[in-house]
PDB file of C-alpha atoms and ligand atoms in Angstrom:
ATOM      1  CA  MET V   1       6.663  16.582   5.349  1.00 89.00           C
ATOM      2  CA  ASN V   2       8.461  17.026   2.075  1.00 92.00           C
ATOM      3  CA  LEU V   3       7.500  14.149  -0.199  1.00 93.00           C
ATOM      4  CA  GLN V   4      10.373  15.027  -2.533  1.00 90.00           C
ATOM      5  CA  LYS V   5      12.825  13.867   0.103  1.00 93.00           C
ATOM      6  CA  ALA V   6      12.377  10.141  -0.276  1.00 94.00           C
ATOM      7  CA  GLU V   7      15.117   7.584   0.020  1.00 93.00           C
ATOM      8  CA  PHE V   8      15.246   3.835  -0.258  1.00 91.00           C
ATOM      9  CA  VAL V   9      16.314   2.332   3.057  1.00 91.00           C
ATOM     10  CA  THR V  10      16.228  -1.423   2.879  1.00 89.00           C
ATOM     11  CA  SER V  11      14.564  -4.512   1.519  1.00 88.00           C
ATOM     12  CA  ILE V  12      14.056  -7.281   4.043  1.00 89.00           C
ATOM     13  CA  ALA V  13      12.801 -10.849   4.015  1.00 86.00           C
ATOM     14  CA  ASP V  14      13.214 -11.216   7.739  1.00 85.00           C
ATOM     15  CA  LEU V  15      11.235  -9.175  10.238  1.00 85.00           C
ATOM     16  CA  GLY V  16      14.102  -9.309  12.691  1.00 83.00           C
ATOM     17  CA  ARG V  17      15.631  -6.565  10.592  1.00 80.00           C
ATOM     18  CA  LEU V  18      12.757  -4.079  10.647  1.00 83.00           C
ATOM     19  CA  PRO V  19      13.756  -0.440  11.116  1.00 81.00           C
ATOM     20  CA  THR V  20      12.895   0.428  14.704  1.00 77.00           C
ATOM     21  CA  ASP V  21      13.391   4.166  15.029  1.00 85.00           C
ATOM     22  CA  GLY V  22       9.712   4.782  15.738  1.00 87.00           C
ATOM     23  CA  LEU V  23       8.833   6.815  12.651  1.00 92.00           C
ATOM     24  CA  PRO V  24       5.230   6.348  11.490  1.00 93.00           C
ATOM     25  CA  GLN V  25       4.773   3.542   9.008  1.00 95.00           C
ATOM     26  CA  ILE V  26       2.519   3.985   5.992  1.00 97.00           C
ATOM     27  CA  VAL V  27       1.940   0.495   4.657  1.00 98.00           C
ATOM     28  CA  PHE V  28       1.149  -0.237   0.996  1.00 98.00           C
ATOM     29  CA  SER V  29      -0.199  -3.569  -0.177  1.00 97.00           C
ATOM     30  CA  GLY V  30      -1.708  -4.893  -3.390  1.00 97.00           C
ATOM     31  CA  LYS V  31      -1.598  -7.746  -5.860  1.00 95.00           C
ATOM     32  CA  SER V  32       1.295  -7.739  -8.281  1.00 91.00           C
ATOM     33  CA  ASN V  33       0.723  -5.526 -11.294  1.00 92.00           C
ATOM     34  CA  VAL V  34      -2.085  -3.539  -9.644  1.00 96.00           C
ATOM     35  CA  GLY V  35       0.171  -0.496  -9.837  1.00 95.00           C
ATOM     36  CA  LYS V  36       1.512  -0.360  -6.281  1.00 95.00           C
ATOM     37  CA  SER V  37       4.876   1.015  -7.394  1.00 94.00           C
ATOM     38  CA  SER V  38       3.117   3.489  -9.683  1.00 96.00           C
ATOM     39  CA  VAL V  39       0.876   4.695  -6.840  1.00 97.00           C
ATOM     40  CA  ILE V  40       3.896   5.207  -4.568  1.00 96.00           C
ATOM     41  CA  ASN V  41       5.721   7.046  -7.355  1.00 95.00           C
ATOM     42  CA  ARG V  42       2.661   9.227  -7.978  1.00 97.00           C
ATOM     43  CA  VAL V  43       2.368  10.111  -4.291  1.00 97.00           C
ATOM     44  CA  LEU V  44       6.048  11.073  -4.262  1.00 95.00           C
ATOM     45  CA  ASN V  45       5.813  12.740  -7.682  1.00 93.00           C
ATOM     46  CA  ARG V  46       8.726  10.647  -8.843  1.00 90.00           C
ATOM     47  CA  LYS V  47       9.060   8.654 -12.020  1.00 85.00           C
ATOM     48  CA  ASN V  48      11.189   5.636 -11.284  1.00 83.00           C
ATOM     49  CA  PHE V  49      11.537   5.600  -7.543  1.00 85.00           C
ATOM     50  CA  ALA V  50       9.658   2.510  -6.436  1.00 81.00           C
ATOM     51  CA  ARG V  51      10.251   0.292  -9.424  1.00 78.00           C
ATOM     52  CA  VAL V  52       7.516  -0.159 -11.993  1.00 63.00           C
ATOM     53  CA  GLY V  53       7.011  -3.344 -13.918  1.00 59.00           C
ATOM     54  CA  GLU V  54       9.549  -5.159 -11.788  1.00 58.00           C
ATOM     55  CA  SER V  55       9.738  -8.859 -12.526  1.00 54.00           C
ATOM     56  CA  PRO V  56       7.882 -10.529  -9.678  1.00 53.00           C
ATOM     57  CA  GLY V  57      10.869 -12.406  -8.346  1.00 54.00           C
ATOM     58  CA  LYS V  58      11.096 -10.844  -4.933  1.00 60.00           C
ATOM     59  CA  THR V  59       7.668 -11.685  -3.641  1.00 65.00           C
ATOM     60  CA  THR V  60       8.845 -12.115  -0.090  1.00 80.00           C
ATOM     61  CA  HIS V  61      10.647  -8.856   0.477  1.00 87.00           C
ATOM     62  CA  ILE V  62       9.344  -5.779   2.258  1.00 91.00           C
ATOM     63  CA  ASN V  63      10.797  -2.518   0.958  1.00 91.00           C
ATOM     64  CA  PHE V  64      11.256   0.489   3.213  1.00 93.00           C
ATOM     65  CA  PHE V  65      11.437   4.054   1.980  1.00 94.00           C
ATOM     66  CA  ARG V  66      12.125   6.911   4.369  1.00 95.00           C
ATOM     67  CA  ILE V  67      10.321  10.151   3.608  1.00 95.00           C
ATOM     68  CA  ASP V  68      11.913  13.384   4.814  1.00 94.00           C
ATOM     69  CA  GLN V  69      13.062  11.688   8.058  1.00 92.00           C
ATOM     70  CA  ARG V  70       9.392  11.824   9.063  1.00 93.00           C
ATOM     71  CA  ALA V  71       7.824   8.548   7.984  1.00 95.00           C
ATOM     72  CA  TYR V  72       8.389   5.211   6.347  1.00 96.00           C
ATOM     73  CA  PHE V  73       6.568   4.010   3.306  1.00 96.00           C
ATOM     74  CA  VAL V  74       6.437   0.258   3.759  1.00 95.00           C
ATOM     75  CA  ASP V  75       5.993  -1.608   0.500  1.00 95.00           C
ATOM     76  CA  LEU V  76       4.621  -5.062   1.299  1.00 95.00           C
ATOM     77  CA  PRO V  77       5.332  -7.756  -1.295  1.00 92.00           C
ATOM     78  CA  GLY V  78       2.797  -7.978  -4.122  1.00 91.00           C
ATOM     79  CA  TYR V  79       0.737 -11.154  -4.194  1.00 91.00           C
ATOM     80  CA  GLY V  80      -1.319 -13.273  -6.515  1.00 88.00           C
ATOM     81  CA  TYR V  81       1.222 -13.721  -9.250  1.00 82.00           C
ATOM     82  CA  ALA V  82       0.304 -16.991 -10.922  1.00 77.00           C
ATOM     83  CA  LYS V  83       3.823 -18.243 -11.580  1.00 81.00           C
ATOM     84  CA  VAL V  84       4.964 -18.086  -7.985  1.00 82.00           C
ATOM     85  CA  SER V  85       5.774 -21.455  -6.415  1.00 87.00           C
ATOM     86  CA  LYS V  86       3.757 -22.937  -3.571  1.00 89.00           C
ATOM     87  CA  ALA V  87       6.741 -22.601  -1.263  1.00 89.00           C
ATOM     88  CA  GLU V  88       7.005 -18.923  -2.084  1.00 87.00           C
ATOM     89  CA  LYS V  89       3.288 -18.382  -1.494  1.00 88.00           C
ATOM     90  CA  GLU V  90       3.727 -19.974   1.902  1.00 90.00           C
ATOM     91  CA  ARG V  91       6.657 -17.683   2.656  1.00 89.00           C
ATOM     92  CA  TRP V  92       4.481 -14.723   1.686  1.00 89.00           C
ATOM     93  CA  GLY V  93       1.731 -15.905   4.017  1.00 90.00           C
ATOM     94  CA  LYS V  94       4.147 -16.353   6.896  1.00 91.00           C
ATOM     95  CA  LEU V  95       5.697 -12.968   6.376  1.00 91.00           C
ATOM     96  CA  MET V  96       2.272 -11.280   6.368  1.00 92.00           C
ATOM     97  CA  GLU V  97       1.245 -13.170   9.486  1.00 93.00           C
ATOM     98  CA  GLN V  98       4.398 -11.994  11.223  1.00 92.00           C
ATOM     99  CA  TYR V  99       4.069  -8.443   9.985  1.00 93.00           C
ATOM    100  CA  PHE V 100       0.457  -8.115  11.121  1.00 95.00           C
ATOM    101  CA  ALA V 101       1.176  -9.828  14.443  1.00 94.00           C
ATOM    102  CA  VAL V 102       2.297  -6.413  15.702  1.00 92.00           C
ATOM    103  CA  PRO V 103      -0.450  -4.165  14.338  1.00 94.00           C
ATOM    104  CA  GLU V 104       0.773  -1.186  16.363  1.00 92.00           C
ATOM    105  CA  ARG V 105       3.509  -0.669  13.835  1.00 90.00           C
ATOM    106  CA  ILE V 106       0.947   0.180  11.169  1.00 95.00           C
ATOM    107  CA  ASP V 107       0.037   3.854  11.293  1.00 96.00           C
ATOM    108  CA  LEU V 108      -1.915   3.765   8.060  1.00 98.00           C
ATOM    109  CA  GLY V 109      -2.716   0.706   5.973  1.00 98.00           C
ATOM    110  CA  ILE V 110      -3.317   1.279   2.272  1.00 98.00           C
ATOM    111  CA  LEU V 111      -4.713  -1.561   0.193  1.00 98.00           C
ATOM    112  CA  ILE V 112      -4.518  -0.994  -3.550  1.00 98.00           C
ATOM    113  CA  VAL V 113      -7.021  -2.810  -5.745  1.00 98.00           C
ATOM    114  CA  ASP V 114      -7.882  -2.650  -9.426  1.00 98.00           C
ATOM    115  CA  ALA V 115     -10.795  -0.277 -10.052  1.00 98.00           C
ATOM    116  CA  ARG V 116     -11.908  -2.371 -13.023  1.00 98.00           C
ATOM    117  CA  HIS V 117     -12.388  -5.712 -11.343  1.00 97.00           C
ATOM    118  CA  LYS V 118     -14.000  -7.475  -8.449  1.00 98.00           C
ATOM    119  CA  PRO V 119     -11.329  -7.813  -5.736  1.00 98.00           C
ATOM    120  CA  THR V 120      -9.601 -11.204  -5.684  1.00 97.00           C
ATOM    121  CA  ALA V 121      -9.621 -13.711  -2.831  1.00 95.00           C
ATOM    122  CA  ASN V 122      -6.143 -12.478  -1.917  1.00 94.00           C
ATOM    123  CA  ASP V 123      -7.383  -8.890  -1.868  1.00 97.00           C
ATOM    124  CA  VAL V 124     -10.104 -10.000   0.547  1.00 97.00           C
ATOM    125  CA  THR V 125      -7.488 -11.698   2.737  1.00 95.00           C
ATOM    126  CA  MET V 126      -5.384  -8.533   2.832  1.00 96.00           C
ATOM    127  CA  SER V 127      -8.460  -6.438   3.605  1.00 98.00           C
ATOM    128  CA  GLU V 128      -9.161  -8.744   6.543  1.00 97.00           C
ATOM    129  CA  TYR V 129      -5.577  -8.454   7.740  1.00 96.00           C
ATOM    130  CA  PHE V 130      -5.810  -4.675   7.723  1.00 97.00           C
ATOM    131  CA  GLN V 131      -9.267  -4.464   9.250  1.00 97.00           C
ATOM    132  CA  ASN V 132      -8.428  -6.979  11.975  1.00 96.00           C
ATOM    133  CA  ALA V 133      -5.355  -4.910  12.787  1.00 96.00           C
ATOM    134  CA  GLY V 134      -7.736  -2.209  13.995  1.00 96.00           C
ATOM    135  CA  ARG V 135      -5.464   0.511  12.674  1.00 96.00           C
ATOM    136  CA  PRO V 136      -6.306   3.371  10.284  1.00 97.00           C
ATOM    137  CA  PHE V 137      -6.991   1.817   6.910  1.00 98.00           C
ATOM    138  CA  LEU V 138      -8.076   2.956   3.463  1.00 98.00           C
ATOM    139  CA  VAL V 139      -8.460   1.420   0.034  1.00 98.00           C
ATOM    140  CA  VAL V 140      -7.190   2.850  -3.238  1.00 98.00           C
ATOM    141  CA  ALA V 141      -8.954   1.757  -6.439  1.00 98.00           C
ATOM    142  CA  ASN V 142      -6.236   2.231  -9.061  1.00 98.00           C
ATOM    143  CA  LYS V 143      -6.357   2.384 -12.872  1.00 98.00           C
ATOM    144  CA  LEU V 144      -9.466   4.542 -12.783  1.00 98.00           C
ATOM    145  CA  ASP V 145      -8.491   5.933 -16.182  1.00 98.00           C
ATOM    146  CA  LYS V 146      -9.385   2.571 -17.686  1.00 98.00           C
ATOM    147  CA  LEU V 147     -12.973   2.798 -16.453  1.00 97.00           C
ATOM    148  CA  LYS V 148     -15.979   4.147 -18.284  1.00 97.00           C
ATOM    149  CA  LYS V 149     -17.753   6.856 -16.314  1.00 95.00           C
ATOM    150  CA  SER V 150     -20.815   4.654 -15.980  1.00 98.00           C
ATOM    151  CA  GLU V 151     -18.712   1.919 -14.368  1.00 98.00           C
ATOM    152  CA  LEU V 152     -17.401   4.062 -11.528  1.00 97.00           C
ATOM    153  CA  GLU V 153     -20.307   3.774  -9.140  1.00 98.00           C
ATOM    154  CA  PRO V 154     -21.094   0.050  -9.555  1.00 98.00           C
ATOM    155  CA  ASN V 155     -17.415  -0.886  -9.431  1.00 98.00           C
ATOM    156  CA  MET V 156     -16.815   1.091  -6.246  1.00 98.00           C
ATOM    157  CA  ALA V 157     -19.875  -0.534  -4.695  1.00 98.00           C
ATOM    158  CA  GLN V 158     -18.599  -3.961  -5.681  1.00 98.00           C
ATOM    159  CA  ILE V 159     -15.161  -3.280  -4.209  1.00 98.00           C
ATOM    160  CA  ARG V 160     -16.729  -2.002  -1.004  1.00 98.00           C
ATOM    161  CA  SER V 161     -18.966  -5.032  -0.563  1.00 98.00           C
ATOM    162  CA  THR V 162     -16.420  -7.664  -1.651  1.00 98.00           C
ATOM    163  CA  LEU V 163     -13.812  -6.297   0.743  1.00 98.00           C
ATOM    164  CA  ALA V 164     -16.467  -5.918   3.455  1.00 98.00           C
ATOM    165  CA  LEU V 165     -15.403  -2.338   4.103  1.00 98.00           C
ATOM    166  CA  SER V 166     -17.038  -0.629   7.020  1.00 94.00           C
ATOM    167  CA  GLU V 167     -18.976   2.511   6.174  1.00 93.00           C
ATOM    168  CA  ASP V 168     -16.265   4.765   7.529  1.00 94.00           C
ATOM    169  CA  THR V 169     -13.451   3.105   5.572  1.00 97.00           C
ATOM    170  CA  ARG V 170     -12.388   5.383   2.746  1.00 98.00           C
ATOM    171  CA  LEU V 171     -12.251   4.129  -0.815  1.00 98.00           C
ATOM    172  CA  ILE V 172     -10.286   6.498  -3.034  1.00 98.00           C
ATOM    173  CA  PRO V 173     -10.749   6.235  -6.810  1.00 98.00           C
ATOM    174  CA  PHE V 174      -7.234   6.691  -8.168  1.00 98.00           C
ATOM    175  CA  SER V 175      -5.193   6.802 -11.317  1.00 98.00           C
ATOM    176  CA  ALA V 176      -1.445   6.560 -10.894  1.00 98.00           C
ATOM    177  CA  GLU V 177      -1.258   7.300 -14.592  1.00 97.00           C
ATOM    178  CA  LYS V 178      -3.286  10.533 -14.534  1.00 98.00           C
ATOM    179  CA  GLY V 179      -2.856  11.629 -10.943  1.00 98.00           C
ATOM    180  CA  THR V 180      -6.550  11.356 -10.039  1.00 98.00           C
ATOM    181  CA  GLY V 181      -7.025  10.910  -6.303  1.00 98.00           C
ATOM    182  CA  ARG V 182      -3.475  11.926  -5.435  1.00 98.00           C
ATOM    183  CA  ASP V 183      -4.518  14.921  -3.338  1.00 98.00           C
ATOM    184  CA  ALA V 184      -6.905  12.821  -1.247  1.00 98.00           C
ATOM    185  CA  LEU V 185      -4.305  10.112  -0.652  1.00 98.00           C
ATOM    186  CA  VAL V 186      -1.523  12.569   0.167  1.00 98.00           C
ATOM    187  CA  LYS V 187      -3.817  14.341   2.632  1.00 98.00           C
ATOM    188  CA  ALA V 188      -4.703  11.068   4.372  1.00 98.00           C
ATOM    189  CA  ILE V 189      -0.995  10.233   4.706  1.00 97.00           C
ATOM    190  CA  MET V 190      -0.099  13.733   5.949  1.00 96.00           C
ATOM    191  CA  ASP V 191      -2.929  13.716   8.489  1.00 96.00           C
ATOM    192  CA  VAL V 192      -1.739  10.447   9.997  1.00 95.00           C
ATOM    193  CA  CYS V 193       1.863  11.669  10.176  1.00 94.00           C
ATOM    194  CA  ASP V 194       0.823  14.988  11.764  1.00 93.00           C
ATOM    195  CA  GLU V 195      -1.272  13.159  14.331  1.00 92.00           C
ATOM    196  CA  ARG V 196       1.598  10.872  15.236  1.00 89.00           C
ATOM    197  CA  LYS V 197       3.926  13.860  15.511  1.00 86.00           C
ATOM    198  CA  LYS V 198       1.523  15.572  17.920  1.00 89.00           C
ATOM    199  CA  GLU V 199       1.294  12.385  20.006  1.00 86.00           C
ATOM    200  CA  THR V 200       5.051  12.006  20.340  1.00 83.00           C
ATOM    201  CA  GLU V 201       5.556  15.690  21.092  1.00 84.00           C
ATOM    202  CA  GLY V 202       2.647  16.019  23.484  1.00 74.00           C
TER     203      GLY V 202
HETATM  204  P1  GDP K 301       3.043  -3.244  -9.135  1.00 89.38           P
HETATM  205  O1  GDP K 301       3.483  -4.601  -9.602  1.00 89.38           O
HETATM  206  O2  GDP K 301       1.785  -3.328  -8.337  1.00 89.38           O
HETATM  207  O3  GDP K 301       4.098  -2.430  -8.454  1.00 89.38           O
HETATM  208  O4  GDP K 301       2.574  -2.458 -10.464  1.00 89.38           O
HETATM  209  P2  GDP K 301       3.372  -1.404 -11.350  1.00 89.38           P
HETATM  210  O5  GDP K 301       3.408  -0.079 -10.676  1.00 89.38           O
HETATM  211  O6  GDP K 301       4.653  -2.007 -11.786  1.00 89.38           O
HETATM  212  O7  GDP K 301       2.341  -1.249 -12.569  1.00 89.38           O
HETATM  213  C1  GDP K 301       1.957  -2.374 -13.344  1.00 89.38           C
HETATM  214  C2  GDP K 301       1.501  -1.890 -14.710  1.00 89.38           C
HETATM  215  O8  GDP K 301       0.288  -1.139 -14.598  1.00 89.38           O
HETATM  216  C3  GDP K 301       2.512  -0.970 -15.394  1.00 89.38           C
HETATM  217  O9  GDP K 301       2.514  -1.246 -16.759  1.00 89.38           O
HETATM  218  C4  GDP K 301       1.942   0.417 -15.125  1.00 89.38           C
HETATM  219  O10 GDP K 301       2.317   1.344 -16.107  1.00 89.38           O
HETATM  220  C5  GDP K 301       0.443   0.152 -15.155  1.00 89.38           C
HETATM  221  N1  GDP K 301      -0.314   1.103 -14.323  1.00 89.38           N
HETATM  222  C6  GDP K 301      -0.111   1.399 -13.026  1.00 89.38           C
HETATM  223  N2  GDP K 301      -0.997   2.301 -12.580  1.00 89.38           N
HETATM  224  C7  GDP K 301      -1.805   2.601 -13.627  1.00 89.38           C
HETATM  225  C8  GDP K 301      -2.949   3.471 -13.808  1.00 89.38           C
HETATM  226  O11 GDP K 301      -3.414   4.184 -12.903  1.00 89.38           O
HETATM  227  N3  GDP K 301      -3.520   3.462 -15.045  1.00 89.38           N
HETATM  228  C9  GDP K 301      -3.061   2.698 -16.060  1.00 89.38           C
HETATM  229  N4  GDP K 301      -3.697   2.761 -17.223  1.00 89.38           N
HETATM  230  N5  GDP K 301      -2.001   1.877 -15.937  1.00 89.38           N
HETATM  231  C10 GDP K 301      -1.382   1.823 -14.737  1.00 89.38           C
END
């Protein structure tokens, strides 16, 4: 799969309009400003593909990017932005409920959290959504470059316990800024896509 060949497909607020061509879906989620767009850009080695620093107006849209006609990157709306109205928060909750109601469409769930901090209540909720889906799932701890070396181990342990990650759930220390962890994340994505390809061919 050529990660250079990425194209924006659509942005939807209504699950009735999900792409349905059966390509594997790699699903990215994280609170607003955690660096979700930056992580996606880093994976694709692009600078301004998924937007960075976007004003958090569109909190109820799911963005779809098609990668080399082989997979979708599904960019779930960021959450936890303080200035969002109650009505909008409710729309976000509904959309997530609907999205996760069909867990089979998730081929790999990727939850992005901030490596510096204890995960938020919303992070915990998303972690539960992914783990309850029973689909392949991993966590990316972004902004690693802002951590002191001595903080790495305790922070990772805190993320693991707060999100109640099972022992076999991967937690990848990551820096979208520096590229740390990119190889591990790309490999996880490629492995899932290869597996799906084998399934559909076999
Ligand atoms: P999103 O709202 O989750 O999509 O977050 P963005 O990708 O827009 O990033 C939010 C801010 O965090 C921007 O100013 C980024 O430059 C910054 N950022 C993202 N990833 C990293 C990282 O790994 N390290 C550092 N230091 N800053 C980052």
